[in-house]
Coordinates of C-alpha atoms in Angstrom, one line a residue:
M1 CA 1.4 15.1 -23.0
T2 CA 4.2 16.0 -20.2
Q3 CA 3.4 17.0 -16.5
A4 CA 4.3 20.5 -17.5
D5 CA 1.4 20.8 -20.4
I6 CA -1.3 19.8 -17.9
S7 CA -2.7 22.4 -15.5
T8 CA -6.3 20.5 -14.4
A9 CA -7.5 21.1 -10.9
N10 CA -6.8 16.9 -10.8
Q11 CA -3.2 17.5 -11.8
F12 CA -2.5 19.6 -8.4
E13 CA -4.9 17.1 -6.0
Y14 CA -3.4 14.0 -7.4
I15 CA 0.0 15.0 -8.2
D16 CA 1.7 18.4 -7.9
G17 CA -0.2 19.3 -5.0
Q18 CA 1.0 16.3 -3.1
L19 CA 4.9 17.6 -3.5
R20 CA 6.9 18.7 -0.8
P21 CA 10.5 20.3 -0.6
S22 CA 11.2 18.3 2.2
Q23 CA 10.6 14.6 -0.1
A24 CA 13.8 14.3 -1.4
A25 CA 15.5 14.4 1.9
L26 CA 12.8 12.0 2.8
F27 CA 13.6 9.3 0.1
E28 CA 17.6 9.8 0.9
H29 CA 16.6 9.1 4.3
F30 CA 14.6 5.8 3.4
A31 CA 16.9 4.4 1.2
A32 CA 19.9 4.6 3.8
E33 CA 17.3 3.0 6.3
S34 CA 16.5 0.5 3.5
E35 CA 20.1 -0.8 2.8
L36 CA 20.8 -0.8 6.6
A37 CA 17.6 -3.0 7.2
V38 CA 18.8 -5.5 4.9
R39 CA 22.4 -5.9 6.7
S40 CA 20.9 -6.2 9.8
G41 CA 18.2 -8.3 9.3
E42 CA 19.1 -10.7 7.0
P43 CA 15.9 -11.0 4.8
A44 CA 15.2 -13.6 2.0
L45 CA 15.4 -11.1 -0.9
D46 CA 14.1 -11.2 -4.4
L47 CA 11.8 -14.7 -4.2
A48 CA 9.6 -15.0 -7.0
Y49 CA 6.3 -15.3 -6.5
G50 CA 4.9 -15.8 -10.3
P51 CA 6.8 -16.0 -14.3
H52 CA 6.9 -11.8 -14.1
P53 CA 10.7 -10.3 -13.0
R54 CA 8.4 -8.1 -10.7
Q55 CA 6.6 -11.0 -9.3
T56 CA 9.4 -10.6 -6.4
L57 CA 8.7 -10.0 -2.8
D58 CA 11.3 -9.8 0.3
L59 CA 10.8 -11.5 3.9
F60 CA 11.9 -10.5 7.2
R61 CA 11.9 -13.3 10.1
T62 CA 10.9 -11.9 13.5
T63 CA 12.5 -13.7 16.5
Q64 CA 10.2 -12.2 18.7
P65 CA 7.2 -13.9 19.9
W66 CA 5.3 -14.2 17.1
R67 CA 2.1 -11.9 16.1
G68 CA 1.3 -12.9 12.1
V69 CA 2.7 -11.2 8.9
V70 CA 2.4 -8.1 7.4
A71 CA 2.4 -7.8 3.6
Y72 CA 3.7 -4.6 2.3
F73 CA 2.5 -3.0 -1.1
H74 CA 4.1 -0.2 -2.8
A75 CA 2.8 3.6 -3.9
G76 CA 3.5 4.7 -7.3
Y77 CA 0.2 5.4 -9.3
W78 CA 0.8 1.7 -10.4
Q79 CA 3.8 2.4 -12.6
S80 CA 6.6 3.6 -10.6
R81 CA 8.6 2.9 -7.4
D82 CA 10.2 -0.5 -6.2
K83 CA 10.3 -2.8 -2.9
S84 CA 14.0 -1.8 -2.4
G85 CA 12.5 1.6 -1.3
F86 CA 10.8 0.5 1.3
R87 CA 12.7 -2.3 3.3
F88 CA 12.9 0.5 6.2
L89 CA 9.6 -0.3 7.4
A90 CA 10.1 -4.0 8.3
P91 CA 12.7 -3.5 11.4
P92 CA 10.3 -1.9 13.1
L93 CA 7.1 -4.4 12.6
V94 CA 9.8 -7.3 12.8
A95 CA 10.7 -6.1 16.3
D96 CA 6.7 -6.0 17.3
G97 CA 6.4 -9.9 16.0
F98 CA 5.9 -9.8 13.0
D99 CA 7.1 -11.7 9.6
V100 CA 7.2 -8.5 6.9
A101 CA 6.6 -9.1 3.5
V102 CA 7.8 -6.3 1.0
I103 CA 6.0 -6.8 -1.8
N104 CA 6.9 -5.7 -5.7
Y105 CA 4.3 -6.2 -8.4
P106 CA 4.2 -5.6 -12.3
L107 CA 3.7 -2.1 -13.5
S108 CA 2.1 -0.3 -16.8
P109 CA 2.0 0.5 -19.1
E110 CA 3.4 -3.0 -19.4
L111 CA 0.0 -4.0 -17.5
G112 CA -3.2 -2.4 -16.8
V113 CA -4.5 -1.4 -13.3
M114 CA -6.3 -4.5 -13.0
A115 CA -3.6 -7.1 -14.5
I116 CA -1.8 -5.8 -12.1
V117 CA -3.7 -6.0 -8.8
A118 CA -4.2 -9.9 -10.5
A119 CA 0.0 -10.1 -10.5
A120 CA 0.1 -9.2 -7.2
A121 CA -2.6 -11.4 -6.3
A122 CA -0.2 -14.8 -6.8
A123 CA 2.0 -13.3 -3.8
L124 CA -0.3 -14.7 -1.0
P125 CA -0.2 -18.2 -2.0
L126 CA 3.4 -17.8 -1.8
L127 CA 3.5 -16.3 1.4
A128 CA 1.1 -18.7 2.8
E129 CA 3.3 -21.4 2.5
L130 CA 6.4 -19.7 3.5
T131 CA 4.6 -18.9 6.7
D132 CA 2.3 -21.8 7.3
S133 CA -0.7 -19.8 6.6
A134 CA -0.4 -17.4 9.6
P135 CA -3.2 -14.6 9.1
L136 CA -2.2 -11.4 7.0
I137 CA -2.4 -7.9 7.6
L138 CA -2.1 -6.2 4.2
V139 CA -0.9 -2.6 4.4
G140 CA -0.9 -0.6 1.1
H141 CA 0.3 3.1 0.1
S142 CA -1.5 5.0 -2.4
A143 CA -1.9 2.8 -5.1
G144 CA -0.7 0.0 -3.2
A145 CA -3.6 0.7 -0.6
Q146 CA -5.7 0.6 -3.9
I147 CA -4.4 -3.1 -4.6
A148 CA -5.0 -4.3 -0.5
V149 CA -8.2 -3.6 -0.8
E150 CA -8.7 -5.5 -4.2
L151 CA -7.1 -8.7 -2.7
A152 CA -8.7 -8.7 0.6
M153 CA -12.5 -8.5 -1.6
S154 CA -11.8 -11.3 -3.7
K155 CA -10.1 -13.6 -1.1
P156 CA -7.4 -15.3 -3.6
P157 CA -7.4 -19.4 -3.4
V158 CA -5.0 -21.4 -1.6
S159 CA -4.6 -18.3 0.8
A160 CA -3.7 -17.2 4.5
P161 CA -6.6 -15.3 6.3
I162 CA -6.3 -12.2 6.0
G163 CA -7.3 -10.7 9.5
G164 CA -6.7 -6.8 8.4
I165 CA -6.0 -4.1 6.2
V166 CA -3.8 -0.7 6.8
S167 CA -4.7 1.8 4.0
I168 CA -2.7 4.7 3.8
S169 CA -3.3 7.3 1.2
G170 CA -5.4 5.4 -1.1
V171 CA -6.7 6.1 -4.5
F172 CA -9.7 4.1 -4.8
D173 CA -12.0 6.2 -7.7
L174 CA -9.5 6.2 -10.8
E175 CA -11.8 8.4 -12.4
P176 CA -10.0 11.6 -11.2
L177 CA -7.0 10.4 -12.8
L178 CA -8.1 10.4 -16.5
D179 CA -7.3 14.5 -17.3
T180 CA -3.9 14.0 -15.1
S181 CA -0.4 13.0 -16.0
V182 CA -0.1 9.6 -14.5
N183 CA -2.6 8.3 -16.7
A184 CA -0.1 8.6 -20.0
K185 CA 0.9 5.2 -18.5
L186 CA -2.0 3.7 -17.1
G187 CA -4.0 4.0 -20.5
L188 CA -7.2 4.5 -18.3
D189 CA -10.8 5.5 -20.0
P190 CA -13.7 6.3 -18.2
A191 CA -15.1 2.3 -18.3
T192 CA -11.5 1.2 -17.1
A193 CA -11.1 3.7 -14.5
R194 CA -14.2 2.8 -13.0
A195 CA -13.9 -0.7 -13.5
A196 CA -10.5 -0.1 -11.6
S197 CA -12.2 2.1 -8.9
P198 CA -13.1 0.1 -5.7
I199 CA -15.2 2.5 -4.1
H200 CA -17.8 1.2 -6.5
R201 CA -18.3 -2.4 -5.5
V202 CA -17.8 -2.8 -1.6
V203 CA -18.7 -6.3 -0.2
S204 CA -19.4 -7.3 2.7
G205 CA -17.6 -9.5 4.9
A206 CA -14.2 -7.7 4.3
P207 CA -11.7 -7.2 6.9
H208 CA -11.6 -5.2 9.7
T209 CA -9.7 -1.8 7.7
L210 CA -8.0 1.6 9.1
F211 CA -8.0 4.2 6.8
A212 CA -5.5 6.4 7.3
V213 CA -4.4 9.8 5.2
G214 CA -2.0 12.8 6.1
A215 CA -3.6 16.0 7.6
L216 CA -0.5 17.8 5.1
E217 CA -2.0 15.9 2.0
T218 CA -4.6 17.8 -0.7
R219 CA -8.1 17.7 0.2
A220 CA -8.7 14.8 -3.0
F221 CA -6.3 12.4 -1.1
Q222 CA -8.4 13.0 2.6
D223 CA -11.9 13.1 0.5
Q224 CA -10.6 9.3 -1.1
T225 CA -10.4 8.4 2.2
A226 CA -13.1 9.3 3.9
R227 CA -15.7 8.4 1.0
M228 CA -13.9 4.7 1.1
A229 CA -14.3 4.4 4.9
A230 CA -17.9 5.5 4.8
A231 CA -18.6 2.9 1.5
W232 CA -16.6 0.0 3.5
A233 CA -18.4 0.7 6.6
E234 CA -21.7 0.8 4.5
A235 CA -21.0 -2.7 3.7
G236 CA -21.2 -3.7 7.3
N237 CA -17.2 -4.1 7.6
G238 CA -15.3 -3.0 10.5
A239 CA -14.0 1.1 9.5
V240 CA -11.5 3.3 11.3
Q241 CA -10.6 6.7 9.6
L242 CA -7.7 8.5 10.8
T243 CA -5.8 11.5 9.9
V244 CA -1.8 11.8 11.1
P245 CA -1.0 15.2 12.2
D246 CA 1.7 16.4 10.4
A247 CA 2.1 14.0 8.1
D248 CA 2.4 14.7 4.1
H249 CA 1.8 11.8 1.5
F250 CA 5.3 10.0 2.0
S251 CA 6.2 11.5 5.7
I252 CA 2.9 9.2 6.7
L253 CA 4.9 6.4 6.5
T254 CA 7.3 7.1 9.1
D255 CA 4.7 6.6 11.7
L256 CA 4.6 3.1 11.0
C257 CA 8.4 3.2 12.1
R258 CA 8.3 5.4 14.9
E259 CA 7.6 4.5 18.4
G260 CA 4.0 4.9 19.5
G261 CA 2.9 5.6 16.2
V262 CA -0.7 5.5 15.6
L263 CA -0.3 3.2 12.3
R264 CA 2.4 0.9 14.2
E265 CA 0.2 0.4 17.3
A266 CA -2.8 -0.4 14.6
I267 CA -1.2 -3.5 13.1
A268 CA -0.2 -4.3 16.7
T269 CA -3.7 -4.4 18.2
F270 CA -5.6 -6.0 15.1
D271 CA -7.5 -9.3 16.5
L272 CA -5.9 -12.1 13.7
P273 CA -7.8 -14.6 13.2
P274 CA -6.2 -18.5 13.9
S275 CA -3.8 -19.6 11.3
A276 CA -5.6 -21.8 8.2
S277 CA -2.8 -24.4 8.5

């Protein structure tokens, strides 16, 4: 079944209703800025953290007074996009004193959602090795937000301490995706969708998290953020919910780069734990 064949409410809320005419130009801008980030920042590119070809990360190092490490997991409904298109996020955070890792991970249909999460977890021990077990801030966008909270709750071994999470437009309940076009590759059924939905099993002792969503996103995405923030807080974890004005599902990322952006400022104000080393 193609996207054109699907006209469910969830197809609108999670796919069609999230699209904006401005996004094509925005992605061209992201690509140009990502190329500039590589030329100007001299990062270590495509460092392997596992045997799969997509288990790679780019590491940008700061020369400013050092504050910690940001690990970024990109969007793409666990089936598309690449870290190379999101390198533009690194330079502003590097300027703020953070080393920044932009992380790829395997995709569906080759792997299911929770196998993707397990593969992504292998990035954290490598980051600990490369950064002397410096404290981490996990930043995830859309599918990447699900990955980030899963990693924080599972506490992968040989990892640096996770001092906080910035969740951007996350999907934490995957059951609504069952009747959307993205499920052609995800291959979810009711049982696997629920098993991959962290909203049903939030643990106590998880890091303080900022749950952000754009004001121009669909009601479903805003509800996902509100429900997850409430579940996070109910489990006794620090949770702040934020709606970014005038932001859609992708333009919200510019707030990580903008001087005075609330997401950028949130990263700078996390109270990070001491290094594990």
